Tab-separated table of C-alpha atoms in Angstrom:
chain	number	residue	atom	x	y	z
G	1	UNK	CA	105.791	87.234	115.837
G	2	UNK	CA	105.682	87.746	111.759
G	3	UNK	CA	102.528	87.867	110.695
G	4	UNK	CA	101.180	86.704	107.591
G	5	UNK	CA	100.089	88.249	104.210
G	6	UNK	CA	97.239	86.818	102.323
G	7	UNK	CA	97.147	87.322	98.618
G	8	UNK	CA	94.027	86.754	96.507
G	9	UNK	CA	95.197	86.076	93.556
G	10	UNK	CA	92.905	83.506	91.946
G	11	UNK	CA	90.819	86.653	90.074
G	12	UNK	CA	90.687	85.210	85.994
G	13	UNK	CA	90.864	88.575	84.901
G	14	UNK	CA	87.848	88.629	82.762
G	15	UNK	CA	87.571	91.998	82.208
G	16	UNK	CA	91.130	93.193	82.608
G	17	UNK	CA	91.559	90.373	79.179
G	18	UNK	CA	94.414	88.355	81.147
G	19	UNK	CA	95.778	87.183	83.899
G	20	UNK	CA	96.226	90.417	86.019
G	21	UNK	CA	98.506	88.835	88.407
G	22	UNK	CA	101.565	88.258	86.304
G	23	UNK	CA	101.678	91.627	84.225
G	24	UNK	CA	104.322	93.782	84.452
G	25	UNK	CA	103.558	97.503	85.118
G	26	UNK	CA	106.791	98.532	86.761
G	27	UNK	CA	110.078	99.733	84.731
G	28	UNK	CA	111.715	96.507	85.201
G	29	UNK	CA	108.261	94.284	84.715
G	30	UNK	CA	107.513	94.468	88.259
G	31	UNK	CA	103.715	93.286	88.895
G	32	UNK	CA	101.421	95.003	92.075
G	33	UNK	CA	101.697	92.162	93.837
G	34	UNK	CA	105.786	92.414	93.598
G	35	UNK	CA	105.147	95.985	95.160
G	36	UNK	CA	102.848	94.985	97.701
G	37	UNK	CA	105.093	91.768	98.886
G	38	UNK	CA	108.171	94.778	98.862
G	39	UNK	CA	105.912	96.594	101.102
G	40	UNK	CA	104.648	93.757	103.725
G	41	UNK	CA	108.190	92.389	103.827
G	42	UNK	CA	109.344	95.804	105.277
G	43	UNK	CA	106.398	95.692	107.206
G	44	UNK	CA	107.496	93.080	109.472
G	45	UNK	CA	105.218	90.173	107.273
G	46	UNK	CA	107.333	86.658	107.570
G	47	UNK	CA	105.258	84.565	104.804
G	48	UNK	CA	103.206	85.133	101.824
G	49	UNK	CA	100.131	82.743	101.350
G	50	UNK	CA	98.788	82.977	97.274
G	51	UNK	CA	95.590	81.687	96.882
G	52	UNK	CA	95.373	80.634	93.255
G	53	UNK	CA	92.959	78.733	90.528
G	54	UNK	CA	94.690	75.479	89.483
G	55	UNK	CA	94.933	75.961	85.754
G	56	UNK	CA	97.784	78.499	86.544
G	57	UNK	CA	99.256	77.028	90.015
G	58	UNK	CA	102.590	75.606	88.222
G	59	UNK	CA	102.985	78.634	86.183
G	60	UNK	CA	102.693	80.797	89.160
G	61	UNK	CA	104.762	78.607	91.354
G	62	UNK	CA	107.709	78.524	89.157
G	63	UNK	CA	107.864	82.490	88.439
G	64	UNK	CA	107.541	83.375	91.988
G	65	UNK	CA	110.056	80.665	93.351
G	66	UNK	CA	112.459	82.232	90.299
G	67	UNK	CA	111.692	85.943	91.478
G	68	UNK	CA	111.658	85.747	95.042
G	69	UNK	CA	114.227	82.990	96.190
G	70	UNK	CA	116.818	85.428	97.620
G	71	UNK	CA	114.546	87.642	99.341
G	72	UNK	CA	114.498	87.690	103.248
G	73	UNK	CA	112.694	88.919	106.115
G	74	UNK	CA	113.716	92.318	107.689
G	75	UNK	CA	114.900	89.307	110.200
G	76	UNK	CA	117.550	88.059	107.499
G	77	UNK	CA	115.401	84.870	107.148
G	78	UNK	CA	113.632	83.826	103.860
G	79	UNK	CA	110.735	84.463	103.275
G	80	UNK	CA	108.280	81.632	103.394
G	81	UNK	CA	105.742	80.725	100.415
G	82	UNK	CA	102.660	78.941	100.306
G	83	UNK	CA	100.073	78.402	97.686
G	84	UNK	CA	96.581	77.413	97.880
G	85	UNK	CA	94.163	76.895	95.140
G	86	UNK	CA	90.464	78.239	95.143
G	87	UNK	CA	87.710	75.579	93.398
G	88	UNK	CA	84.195	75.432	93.023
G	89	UNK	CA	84.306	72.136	94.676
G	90	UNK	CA	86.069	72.916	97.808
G	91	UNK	CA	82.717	73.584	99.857
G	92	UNK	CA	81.712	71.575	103.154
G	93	UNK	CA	80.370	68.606	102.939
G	94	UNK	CA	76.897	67.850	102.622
G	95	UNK	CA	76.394	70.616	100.182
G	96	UNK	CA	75.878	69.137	96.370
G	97	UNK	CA	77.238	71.460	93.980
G	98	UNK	CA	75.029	72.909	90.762
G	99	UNK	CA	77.036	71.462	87.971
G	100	UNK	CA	75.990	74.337	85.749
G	101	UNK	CA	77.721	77.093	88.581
G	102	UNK	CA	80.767	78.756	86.600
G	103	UNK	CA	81.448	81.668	89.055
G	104	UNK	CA	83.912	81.500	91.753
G	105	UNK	CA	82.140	81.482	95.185
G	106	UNK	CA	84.264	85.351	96.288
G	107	UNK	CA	86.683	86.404	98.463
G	108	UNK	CA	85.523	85.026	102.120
G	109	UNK	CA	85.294	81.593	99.992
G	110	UNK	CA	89.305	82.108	99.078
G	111	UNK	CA	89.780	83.165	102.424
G	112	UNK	CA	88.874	80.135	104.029
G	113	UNK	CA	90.619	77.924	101.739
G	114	UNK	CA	93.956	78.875	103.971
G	115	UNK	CA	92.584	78.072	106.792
G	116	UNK	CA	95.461	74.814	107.379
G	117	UNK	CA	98.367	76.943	106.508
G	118	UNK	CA	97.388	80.116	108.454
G	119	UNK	CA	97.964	79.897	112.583
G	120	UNK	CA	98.909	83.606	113.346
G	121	UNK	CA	97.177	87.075	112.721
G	122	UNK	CA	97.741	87.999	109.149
G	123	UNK	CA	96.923	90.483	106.653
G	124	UNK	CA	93.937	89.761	103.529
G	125	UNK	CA	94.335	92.418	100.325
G	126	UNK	CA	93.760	92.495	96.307
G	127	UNK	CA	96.000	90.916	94.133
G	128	UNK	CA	95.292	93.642	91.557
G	129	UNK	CA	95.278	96.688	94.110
G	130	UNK	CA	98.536	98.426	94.991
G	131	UNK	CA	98.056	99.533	98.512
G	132	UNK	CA	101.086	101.666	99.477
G	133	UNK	CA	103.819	101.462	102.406
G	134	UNK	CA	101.936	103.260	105.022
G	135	UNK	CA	99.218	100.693	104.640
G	136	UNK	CA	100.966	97.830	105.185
G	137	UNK	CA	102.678	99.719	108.245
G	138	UNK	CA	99.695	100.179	109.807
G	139	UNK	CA	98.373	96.684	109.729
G	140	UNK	CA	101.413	94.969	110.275
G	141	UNK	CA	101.807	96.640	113.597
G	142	UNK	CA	98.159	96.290	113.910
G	143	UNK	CA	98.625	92.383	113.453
G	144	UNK	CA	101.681	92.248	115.741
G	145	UNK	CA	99.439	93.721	118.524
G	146	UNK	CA	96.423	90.929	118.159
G	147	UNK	CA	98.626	88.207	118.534
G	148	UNK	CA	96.739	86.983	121.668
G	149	UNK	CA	93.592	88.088	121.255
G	150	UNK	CA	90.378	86.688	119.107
G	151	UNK	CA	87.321	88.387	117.738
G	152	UNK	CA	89.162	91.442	117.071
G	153	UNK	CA	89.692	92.168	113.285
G	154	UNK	CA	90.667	95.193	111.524
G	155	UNK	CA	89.896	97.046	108.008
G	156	UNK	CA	92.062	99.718	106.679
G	157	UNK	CA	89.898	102.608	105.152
G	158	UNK	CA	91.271	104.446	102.383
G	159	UNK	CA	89.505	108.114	102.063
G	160	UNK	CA	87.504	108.276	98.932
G	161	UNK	CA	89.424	111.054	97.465
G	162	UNK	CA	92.197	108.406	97.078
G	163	UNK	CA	90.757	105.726	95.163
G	164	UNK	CA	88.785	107.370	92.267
G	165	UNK	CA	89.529	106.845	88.963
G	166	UNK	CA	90.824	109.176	86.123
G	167	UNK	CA	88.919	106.777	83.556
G	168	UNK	CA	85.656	106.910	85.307
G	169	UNK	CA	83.557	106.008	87.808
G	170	UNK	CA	84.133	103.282	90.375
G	171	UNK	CA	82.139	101.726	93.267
G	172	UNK	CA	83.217	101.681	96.780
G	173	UNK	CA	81.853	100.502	99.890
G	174	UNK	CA	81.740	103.566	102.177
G	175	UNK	CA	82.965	102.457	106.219
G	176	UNK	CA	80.681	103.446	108.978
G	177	UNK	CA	82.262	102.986	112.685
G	178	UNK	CA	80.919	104.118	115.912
G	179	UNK	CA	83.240	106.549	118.079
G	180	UNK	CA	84.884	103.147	118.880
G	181	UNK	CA	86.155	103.449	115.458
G	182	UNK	CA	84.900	99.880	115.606
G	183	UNK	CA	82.784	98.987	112.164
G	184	UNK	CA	79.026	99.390	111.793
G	185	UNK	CA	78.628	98.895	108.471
G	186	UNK	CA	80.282	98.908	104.981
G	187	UNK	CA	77.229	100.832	102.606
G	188	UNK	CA	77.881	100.410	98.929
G	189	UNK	CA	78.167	103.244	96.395
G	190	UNK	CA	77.903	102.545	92.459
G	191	UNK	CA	79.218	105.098	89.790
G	192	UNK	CA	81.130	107.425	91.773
G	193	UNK	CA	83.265	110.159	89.931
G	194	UNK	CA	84.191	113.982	90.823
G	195	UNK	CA	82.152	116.236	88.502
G	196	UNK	CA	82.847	119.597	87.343
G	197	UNK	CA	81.689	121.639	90.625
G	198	UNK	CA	84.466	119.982	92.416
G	199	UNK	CA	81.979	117.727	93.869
G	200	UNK	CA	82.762	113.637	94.447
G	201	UNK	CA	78.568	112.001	93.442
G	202	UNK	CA	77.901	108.343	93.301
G	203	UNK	CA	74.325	105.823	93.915
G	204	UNK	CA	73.800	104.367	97.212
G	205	UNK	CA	72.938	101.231	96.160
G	206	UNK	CA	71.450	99.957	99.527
G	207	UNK	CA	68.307	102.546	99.639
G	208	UNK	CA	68.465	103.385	95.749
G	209	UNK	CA	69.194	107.098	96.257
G	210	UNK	CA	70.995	108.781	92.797
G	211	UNK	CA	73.548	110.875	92.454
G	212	UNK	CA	74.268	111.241	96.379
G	213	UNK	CA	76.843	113.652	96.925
G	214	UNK	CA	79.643	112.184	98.900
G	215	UNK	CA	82.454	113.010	101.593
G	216	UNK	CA	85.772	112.875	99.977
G	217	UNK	CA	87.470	112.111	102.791
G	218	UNK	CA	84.854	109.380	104.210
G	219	UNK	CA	86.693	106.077	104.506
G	220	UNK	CA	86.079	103.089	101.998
G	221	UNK	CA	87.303	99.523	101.802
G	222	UNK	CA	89.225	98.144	99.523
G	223	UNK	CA	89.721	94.904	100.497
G	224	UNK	CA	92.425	95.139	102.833
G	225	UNK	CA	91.996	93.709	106.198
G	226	UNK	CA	93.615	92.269	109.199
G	227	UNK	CA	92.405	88.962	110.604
G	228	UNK	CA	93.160	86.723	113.660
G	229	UNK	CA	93.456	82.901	113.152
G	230	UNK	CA	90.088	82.258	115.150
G	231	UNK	CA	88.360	84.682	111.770
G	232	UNK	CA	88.343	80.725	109.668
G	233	UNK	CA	86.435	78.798	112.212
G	234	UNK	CA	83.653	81.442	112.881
G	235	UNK	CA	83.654	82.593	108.663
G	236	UNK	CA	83.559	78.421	107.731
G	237	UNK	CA	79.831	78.342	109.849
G	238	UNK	CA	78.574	81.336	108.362
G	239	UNK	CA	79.391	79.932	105.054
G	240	UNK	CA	77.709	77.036	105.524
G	241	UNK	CA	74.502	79.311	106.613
G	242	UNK	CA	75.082	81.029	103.067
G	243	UNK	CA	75.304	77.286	101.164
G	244	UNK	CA	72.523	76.610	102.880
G	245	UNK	CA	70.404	79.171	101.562
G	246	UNK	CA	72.563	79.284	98.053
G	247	UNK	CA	73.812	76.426	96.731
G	248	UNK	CA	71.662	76.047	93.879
G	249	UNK	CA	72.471	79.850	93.269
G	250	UNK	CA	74.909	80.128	89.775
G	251	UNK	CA	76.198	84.172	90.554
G	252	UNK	CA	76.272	84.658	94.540
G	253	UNK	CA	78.998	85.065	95.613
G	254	UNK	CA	80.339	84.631	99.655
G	255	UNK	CA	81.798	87.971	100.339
G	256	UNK	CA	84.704	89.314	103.518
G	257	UNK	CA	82.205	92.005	103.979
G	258	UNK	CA	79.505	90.034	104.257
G	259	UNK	CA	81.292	87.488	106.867
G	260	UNK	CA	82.621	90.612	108.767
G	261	UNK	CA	78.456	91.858	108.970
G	262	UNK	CA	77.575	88.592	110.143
G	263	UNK	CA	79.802	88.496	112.953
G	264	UNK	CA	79.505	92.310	113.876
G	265	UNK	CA	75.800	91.750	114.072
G	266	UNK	CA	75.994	88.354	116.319
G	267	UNK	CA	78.403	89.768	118.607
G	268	UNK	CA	81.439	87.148	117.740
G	269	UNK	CA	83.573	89.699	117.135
G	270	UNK	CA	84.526	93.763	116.923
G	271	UNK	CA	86.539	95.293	113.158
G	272	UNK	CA	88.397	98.423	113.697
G	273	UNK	CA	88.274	100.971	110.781
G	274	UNK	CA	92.281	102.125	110.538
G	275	UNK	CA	92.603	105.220	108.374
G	276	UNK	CA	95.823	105.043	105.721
G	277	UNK	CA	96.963	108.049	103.858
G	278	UNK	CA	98.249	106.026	101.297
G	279	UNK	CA	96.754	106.458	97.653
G	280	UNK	CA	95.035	103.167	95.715
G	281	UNK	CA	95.194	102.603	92.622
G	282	UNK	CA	94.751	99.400	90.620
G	283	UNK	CA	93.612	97.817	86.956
G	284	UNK	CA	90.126	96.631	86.384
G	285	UNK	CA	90.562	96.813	82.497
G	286	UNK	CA	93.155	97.408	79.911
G	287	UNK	CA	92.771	101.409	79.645
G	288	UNK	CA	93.815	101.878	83.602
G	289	UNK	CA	97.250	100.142	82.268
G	290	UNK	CA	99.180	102.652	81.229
G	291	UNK	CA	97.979	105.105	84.440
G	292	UNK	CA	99.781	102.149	86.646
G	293	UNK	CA	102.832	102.417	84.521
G	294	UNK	CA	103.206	105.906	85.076
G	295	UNK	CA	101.925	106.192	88.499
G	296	UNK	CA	104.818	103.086	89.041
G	297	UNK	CA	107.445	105.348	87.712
G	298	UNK	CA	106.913	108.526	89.632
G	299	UNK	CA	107.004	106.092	92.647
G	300	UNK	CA	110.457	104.813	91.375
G	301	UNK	CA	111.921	108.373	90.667
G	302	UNK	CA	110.461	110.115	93.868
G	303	UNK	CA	113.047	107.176	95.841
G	304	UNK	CA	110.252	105.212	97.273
G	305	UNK	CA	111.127	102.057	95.618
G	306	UNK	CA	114.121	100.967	94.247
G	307	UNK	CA	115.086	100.223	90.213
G	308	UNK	CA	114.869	97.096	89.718
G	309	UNK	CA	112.910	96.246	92.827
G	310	UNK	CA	113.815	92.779	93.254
């Protein structure tokens, strides 16, 4: 069994001040996602599902199809490619939609809209984060070993002092598990940056605390998770719960985490928390650019990719 790698790629880019997905940070123009797709394809991962807006579907379509049409499997086989786009519209029916709602309805919204392409376990992440090898490793064997079993998802939890930011402070949603390792909870943490004692601080947005000092090695998400097909049918009712309440709402937004609470809390189903020792690092805006570029060509130069990589 391959499984399969979800990328959510369908982020505008607002901030960043383009479209993220199709910049080139590596020596040869490489994007993340090009590194991530190197890494899930020696990972074991058989097809790549892009969820996309529409104003850019073509665009993307044609520059992947160029880039990636003699790539194969560690099985010798192509690779298989599928794209779905991510609307406003595409909600169940019986919901109206505000006509004045702008925003995107978030990442357990794009999820869902691969829901008719997707029958095996398979693999959710970023298209904007790089993750690293051991990452996708670990959930492609993790994905391999779910392939008969439902209500069983996984999250891989990067330790905090591997994700912060040498341009300033991030938020991250801090993983609590039982001894289980199974998930409790994912708490969120706003402005978090190491300070001069050494020290990692950040706001714990849930009770309002400031300037909480935090575990450096506690495990965060960051959007990387590991799913079973049966995740769509029992995420599509809870979002239907959420229109319910929120479809006249112009900013909320459906989150993974939120889904994953939902189901943790009814019962439906059990997340693991898998540690990685890989490093994250990503672009939000235009000054963590040229920190990518240079993180991209140590990578290249320490042998752990290849020059060009494709």
């Amino acid at each position: 069994m391959k499984p399969t790698l979800l990328v959510l790629a369908a982020g505008m880019g607002s901030r960043y001040g383009g479209l993220k997905q199709m910049d080139g940070l590596g020596p040869n123009e490489e994007t993340i996602i090009d590194y991530s797709i190197y890494d899930a394809v020696k990972a074991g991962f058989g097809k790549i599902v892009y969820i996309v807006r529409e104003y850019f579907l073509d665009a993307y379509k044609e520059l992947v199809t160029k880039k990636y049409s003699h790539v194969k499997g560690i099985d010798g086989e192509p690779l298989e490619f599928v794209f779905v786009t991510q609307e406003l519209d595409k909600i169940p029916e019986g919901f109206t939609l505000n006509p004045e709602r702008q925003k995107p309805w978030g990442t357990a919204h794009a999820v869902l809209m691969a829901k008719d392409v997707i029958h095996e376990p398979f693999a959710v992440i970023n298209g904007d984060d790089y993750y690293g090898k051991e990452s996708f490793g670990i959930l492609g064997d993790w994905c391999r070993a779910h392939e008969k079993t439902e209500g069983q998802y996984c999250i891989i939890g990067f330790e905090l002092d591997n994700t912060l930011s040498e341009n300033g402070s991030v938020s991250r949603g801090i993983c609590h598990y039982d001894e289980a390792q199974h998930l409790t909870a994912i708490e969120e943490h706003l402005n978090i940056s190491a300070e001069a004692d050494g020290k990692v601080y950040g706001d714990n947005s849930v009770n309002g605390e400031k300037h909480v000092e935090l575990d450096r090695k506690a495990l965060c998400s960051m959007n990387m998770w590991g799913f079973t097909p049966d995740y769509f049918e029992k995420s599509e009712t809870i979002f239907a719960d959420f229109l319910a309440k929120n479809i006249s709402e112009l900013k909320k937004e459906f989150y993974i985490p939120f889904a994953v609470d939902c189901m943790i809390k009814d019962g439906s189903a059990a997340c693991d928390v898998l540690s990685t020792p890989s490093h994250w690092f990503g672009v939000t805006f235009k000054e963590d650019r040229p920190g990518v570029v240079a993180k991209f060509a140590e990578l290249v130069k320490a042998g752990v990719y290849p020059s060009p990589l494709y």
